[in-house]
Amino acid sequence: NRELKKGHSVNQHLPASPELQDAFRTVFRGHPAGVTLITGTVDGQPVGITATSVSSLSLDPLAVSFSFMKPTGSAERLLRADSLLIHFLSDAHADVAAAFASSTAERFSAQQGWVTAPTGEPYLPGARAVIRVKVADTAHSGPATLVAAEVLEVHNLQETSALLYQGHRFYSIENALPLASEEEHKHP
């Protein structure tokens, strides 16, 4: 059991072979993930990034986790924000998600529907849900940063179809067939 300190490396690593890296990428290209936008305000400027790595981390304390692949650009700036908004996107936001996934597309345009939250972060009112968080801790693996963030508020909670990402494409979950549920497999 290694105790992690804020901003320290998880482990030392040896470079993976190109073949192993390709196989790893293939696995995750085929693994669908929910799409979020993480936004904040840094030095008076809005900052945002598309993220598919958001996950619940803990109920006590209430926390989420997410990761950034590189410690530069928008990711680096978001880590300096006082608080962040995590927008859980509906399938109506595919174009917004694609814009934020690109380093050259327009972000935070009036056409996309952005406003400023009372707490100062860029806010997308039509998102399925929005969680306000504060970074609690980070860990590093190579150039990637894993973030644990304390949940401060939860807003919106709309029953709309979630936006998914798989194989470099955005999808709607709306017509997905449910195949099983946890309830069906609970034992008395």
PDB file of C-alpha atoms in Angstrom, residues 16-163:
ATOM      1  CA  ALA A  16       5.440   0.019 -23.771  1.00  0.00           C
ATOM      2  CA  SER A  17       6.193  -1.474 -27.176  1.00  0.00           C
ATOM      3  CA  PRO A  18       4.393   0.014 -30.186  1.00  0.00           C
ATOM      4  CA  GLU A  19       2.484  -3.267 -30.577  1.00  0.00           C
ATOM      5  CA  LEU A  20       1.247  -3.154 -26.971  1.00  0.00           C
ATOM      6  CA  GLN A  21       0.289   0.528 -27.353  1.00  0.00           C
ATOM      7  CA  ASP A  22      -1.709  -0.284 -30.520  1.00  0.00           C
ATOM      8  CA  ALA A  23      -3.512  -3.169 -28.810  1.00  0.00           C
ATOM      9  CA  PHE A  24      -4.288  -0.927 -25.820  1.00  0.00           C
ATOM     10  CA  ARG A  25      -5.729   1.785 -28.100  1.00  0.00           C
ATOM     11  CA  THR A  26      -7.843  -0.824 -29.920  1.00  0.00           C
ATOM     12  CA  VAL A  27      -9.362  -2.022 -26.640  1.00  0.00           C
ATOM     13  CA  PHE A  28     -10.433   1.472 -25.637  1.00  0.00           C
ATOM     14  CA  ARG A  29     -11.632   2.457 -29.138  1.00  0.00           C
ATOM     15  CA  GLY A  30     -14.156  -0.367 -28.804  1.00  0.00           C
ATOM     16  CA  HIS A  31     -15.187   0.554 -25.253  1.00  0.00           C
ATOM     17  CA  PRO A  32     -18.021   3.132 -25.213  1.00  0.00           C
ATOM     18  CA  ALA A  33     -17.915   5.912 -22.650  1.00  0.00           C
ATOM     19  CA  GLY A  34     -20.237   8.688 -21.526  1.00  0.00           C
ATOM     20  CA  VAL A  35     -19.243  12.164 -22.710  1.00  0.00           C
ATOM     21  CA  THR A  36     -18.734  15.143 -20.431  1.00  0.00           C
ATOM     22  CA  LEU A  37     -17.339  18.636 -20.751  1.00  0.00           C
ATOM     23  CA  ILE A  38     -15.227  19.911 -17.888  1.00  0.00           C
ATOM     24  CA  THR A  39     -15.150  23.692 -17.650  1.00  0.00           C
ATOM     25  CA  GLY A  40     -13.629  26.328 -15.407  1.00  0.00           C
ATOM     26  CA  THR A  41     -12.476  29.919 -15.357  1.00  0.00           C
ATOM     27  CA  VAL A  42      -8.744  30.613 -15.084  1.00  0.00           C
ATOM     28  CA  ASP A  43      -7.178  34.063 -15.164  1.00  0.00           C
ATOM     29  CA  GLY A  44     -10.597  35.457 -16.101  1.00  0.00           C
ATOM     30  CA  GLN A  45     -10.867  33.238 -19.205  1.00  0.00           C
ATOM     31  CA  PRO A  46     -13.197  30.263 -19.838  1.00  0.00           C
ATOM     32  CA  VAL A  47     -11.454  26.924 -20.267  1.00  0.00           C
ATOM     33  CA  GLY A  48     -12.968  23.585 -21.238  1.00  0.00           C
ATOM     34  CA  ILE A  49     -12.191  20.103 -22.451  1.00  0.00           C
ATOM     35  CA  THR A  50     -14.170  17.046 -23.570  1.00  0.00           C
ATOM     36  CA  ALA A  51     -13.678  14.122 -21.177  1.00  0.00           C
ATOM     37  CA  THR A  52     -14.861  10.511 -21.290  1.00  0.00           C
ATOM     38  CA  SER A  53     -12.981   9.451 -18.162  1.00  0.00           C
ATOM     39  CA  VAL A  54     -15.368  10.864 -15.525  1.00  0.00           C
ATOM     40  CA  SER A  55     -16.407   8.272 -12.950  1.00  0.00           C
ATOM     41  CA  SER A  56     -17.994   8.191  -9.518  1.00  0.00           C
ATOM     42  CA  LEU A  57     -15.276   7.699  -6.925  1.00  0.00           C
ATOM     43  CA  SER A  58     -16.848   7.815  -3.468  1.00  0.00           C
ATOM     44  CA  LEU A  59     -20.108   8.545  -1.639  1.00  0.00           C
ATOM     45  CA  ASP A  60     -18.380   9.495   1.613  1.00  0.00           C
ATOM     46  CA  PRO A  61     -16.749  11.839   0.915  1.00  0.00           C
ATOM     47  CA  LEU A  62     -18.761  12.585  -2.214  1.00  0.00           C
ATOM     48  CA  ALA A  63     -16.170  12.524  -5.014  1.00  0.00           C
ATOM     49  CA  VAL A  64     -15.596  11.863  -8.708  1.00  0.00           C
ATOM     50  CA  SER A  65     -12.477  11.046 -10.677  1.00  0.00           C
ATOM     51  CA  PHE A  66     -11.330  11.938 -14.178  1.00  0.00           C
ATOM     52  CA  SER A  67      -8.076  12.058 -16.078  1.00  0.00           C
ATOM     53  CA  PHE A  68      -6.241  14.272 -18.512  1.00  0.00           C
ATOM     54  CA  MET A  69      -3.864  12.742 -21.068  1.00  0.00           C
ATOM     55  CA  LYS A  70      -1.416  15.674 -21.143  1.00  0.00           C
ATOM     56  CA  PRO A  71      -0.420  18.243 -18.512  1.00  0.00           C
ATOM     57  CA  THR A  72      -0.566  21.090 -21.045  1.00  0.00           C
ATOM     58  CA  GLY A  73      -3.082  23.452 -22.632  1.00  0.00           C
ATOM     59  CA  SER A  74      -6.649  23.347 -21.359  1.00  0.00           C
ATOM     60  CA  ALA A  75      -5.975  20.452 -18.979  1.00  0.00           C
ATOM     61  CA  GLU A  76      -3.169  22.310 -17.221  1.00  0.00           C
ATOM     62  CA  ARG A  77      -5.311  25.421 -16.897  1.00  0.00           C
ATOM     63  CA  LEU A  78      -8.319  23.502 -15.561  1.00  0.00           C
ATOM     64  CA  LEU A  79      -6.161  22.049 -12.788  1.00  0.00           C
ATOM     65  CA  ARG A  80      -5.514  25.644 -11.633  1.00  0.00           C
ATOM     66  CA  ALA A  81      -9.220  26.598 -11.457  1.00  0.00           C
ATOM     67  CA  ASP A  82     -10.842  27.234  -8.056  1.00  0.00           C
ATOM     68  CA  SER A  83     -13.721  24.935  -9.016  1.00  0.00           C
ATOM     69  CA  LEU A  84     -14.924  23.105 -12.119  1.00  0.00           C
ATOM     70  CA  LEU A  85     -18.246  22.208 -13.680  1.00  0.00           C
ATOM     71  CA  ILE A  86     -18.625  18.725 -15.142  1.00  0.00           C
ATOM     72  CA  HIS A  87     -21.393  18.741 -17.755  1.00  0.00           C
ATOM     73  CA  PHE A  88     -22.909  15.333 -18.535  1.00  0.00           C
ATOM     74  CA  LEU A  89     -23.960  15.736 -22.162  1.00  0.00           C
ATOM     75  CA  SER A  90     -27.081  14.622 -23.987  1.00  0.00           C
ATOM     76  CA  ASP A  91     -27.076  13.438 -27.572  1.00  0.00           C
ATOM     77  CA  ALA A  92     -28.149  16.967 -28.580  1.00  0.00           C
ATOM     78  CA  HIS A  93     -24.627  18.155 -27.653  1.00  0.00           C
ATOM     79  CA  ALA A  94     -22.567  16.067 -30.100  1.00  0.00           C
ATOM     80  CA  ASP A  95     -21.409  19.166 -32.018  1.00  0.00           C
ATOM     81  CA  VAL A  96     -20.389  20.948 -28.799  1.00  0.00           C
ATOM     82  CA  ALA A  97     -18.470  17.867 -27.624  1.00  0.00           C
ATOM     83  CA  ALA A  98     -16.692  17.614 -30.993  1.00  0.00           C
ATOM     84  CA  ALA A  99     -15.756  21.316 -30.854  1.00  0.00           C
ATOM     85  CA  PHE A 100     -14.229  20.921 -27.393  1.00  0.00           C
ATOM     86  CA  ALA A 101     -12.358  17.783 -28.480  1.00  0.00           C
ATOM     87  CA  SER A 102     -10.627  19.837 -31.181  1.00  0.00           C
ATOM     88  CA  SER A 103      -7.873  22.320 -30.432  1.00  0.00           C
ATOM     89  CA  THR A 104      -8.901  24.540 -33.355  1.00  0.00           C
ATOM     90  CA  ALA A 105     -12.728  24.677 -33.179  1.00  0.00           C
ATOM     91  CA  GLU A 106     -14.665  27.547 -31.614  1.00  0.00           C
ATOM     92  CA  ARG A 107     -15.535  27.065 -27.944  1.00  0.00           C
ATOM     93  CA  PHE A 108     -17.925  28.900 -25.615  1.00  0.00           C
ATOM     94  CA  SER A 109     -19.911  30.483 -28.431  1.00  0.00           C
ATOM     95  CA  ALA A 110     -23.340  31.988 -27.846  1.00  0.00           C
ATOM     96  CA  GLN A 111     -24.695  29.528 -30.461  1.00  0.00           C
ATOM     97  CA  GLN A 112     -23.596  26.644 -28.217  1.00  0.00           C
ATOM     98  CA  GLY A 113     -25.707  28.085 -25.387  1.00  0.00           C
ATOM     99  CA  TRP A 114     -23.026  28.958 -22.800  1.00  0.00           C
ATOM    100  CA  VAL A 115     -23.708  31.284 -19.884  1.00  0.00           C
ATOM    101  CA  THR A 116     -21.717  32.065 -16.752  1.00  0.00           C
ATOM    102  CA  ALA A 117     -22.709  30.204 -13.573  1.00  0.00           C
ATOM    103  CA  PRO A 118     -23.213  32.243 -10.368  1.00  0.00           C
ATOM    104  CA  THR A 119     -19.930  30.672  -9.161  1.00  0.00           C
ATOM    105  CA  GLY A 120     -18.079  31.988 -12.250  1.00  0.00           C
ATOM    106  CA  GLU A 121     -17.582  28.861 -14.378  1.00  0.00           C
ATOM    107  CA  PRO A 122     -18.824  28.465 -17.958  1.00  0.00           C
ATOM    108  CA  TYR A 123     -22.209  26.707 -17.720  1.00  0.00           C
ATOM    109  CA  LEU A 124     -24.181  24.820 -20.401  1.00  0.00           C
ATOM    110  CA  PRO A 125     -27.819  24.916 -19.164  1.00  0.00           C
ATOM    111  CA  GLY A 126     -29.065  22.144 -21.488  1.00  0.00           C
ATOM    112  CA  ALA A 127     -26.699  19.466 -20.143  1.00  0.00           C
ATOM    113  CA  ARG A 128     -28.285  16.295 -18.685  1.00  0.00           C
ATOM    114  CA  ALA A 129     -26.618  17.044 -15.362  1.00  0.00           C
ATOM    115  CA  VAL A 130     -23.932  19.360 -14.051  1.00  0.00           C
ATOM    116  CA  ILE A 131     -21.696  18.652 -11.068  1.00  0.00           C
ATOM    117  CA  ARG A 132     -19.607  21.404  -9.483  1.00  0.00           C
ATOM    118  CA  VAL A 133     -16.337  20.057  -8.069  1.00  0.00           C
ATOM    119  CA  LYS A 134     -13.101  21.155  -6.457  1.00  0.00           C
ATOM    120  CA  VAL A 135      -9.867  19.264  -7.179  1.00  0.00           C
ATOM    121  CA  ALA A 136      -8.910  17.359  -4.031  1.00  0.00           C
ATOM    122  CA  ASP A 137      -5.895  15.346  -5.197  1.00  0.00           C
ATOM    123  CA  THR A 138      -3.929  14.299  -8.259  1.00  0.00           C
ATOM    124  CA  ALA A 139      -1.687  11.422  -9.241  1.00  0.00           C
ATOM    125  CA  HIS A 140       0.497  11.085 -12.331  1.00  0.00           C
ATOM    126  CA  SER A 141       1.334   8.224 -14.655  1.00  0.00           C
ATOM    127  CA  GLY A 142       3.682   9.336 -17.391  1.00  0.00           C
ATOM    128  CA  PRO A 143       2.210  12.510 -18.886  1.00  0.00           C
ATOM    129  CA  ALA A 144      -1.346  11.675 -17.705  1.00  0.00           C
ATOM    130  CA  THR A 145      -2.957  13.150 -14.599  1.00  0.00           C
ATOM    131  CA  LEU A 146      -5.606  11.330 -12.567  1.00  0.00           C
ATOM    132  CA  VAL A 147      -7.797  13.742 -10.618  1.00  0.00           C
ATOM    133  CA  ALA A 148      -9.921  13.110  -7.527  1.00  0.00           C
ATOM    134  CA  ALA A 149     -12.443  15.918  -7.058  1.00  0.00           C
ATOM    135  CA  GLU A 150     -14.809  16.710  -4.207  1.00  0.00           C
ATOM    136  CA  VAL A 151     -18.435  17.178  -5.291  1.00  0.00           C
ATOM    137  CA  LEU A 152     -19.807  20.532  -4.121  1.00  0.00           C
ATOM    138  CA  GLU A 153     -23.151  20.725  -5.959  1.00  0.00           C
ATOM    139  CA  VAL A 154     -25.326  18.754  -8.395  1.00  0.00           C
ATOM    140  CA  HIS A 155     -27.674  20.510 -10.875  1.00  0.00           C
ATOM    141  CA  ASN A 156     -30.026  19.900 -13.836  1.00  0.00           C
ATOM    142  CA  LEU A 157     -30.741  16.123 -13.587  1.00  0.00           C
ATOM    143  CA  GLN A 158     -32.653  15.933 -16.871  1.00  0.00           C
ATOM    144  CA  GLU A 159     -33.999  12.643 -18.205  1.00  0.00           C
ATOM    145  CA  THR A 160     -32.515  12.932 -21.700  1.00  0.00           C
ATOM    146  CA  SER A 161     -30.551  10.526 -23.844  1.00  0.00           C
ATOM    147  CA  ALA A 162     -26.852  10.352 -22.934  1.00  0.00           C
ATOM    148  CA  LEU A 163     -24.101  11.085 -25.430  1.00  0.00           C
TER     149      LEU A 163
END
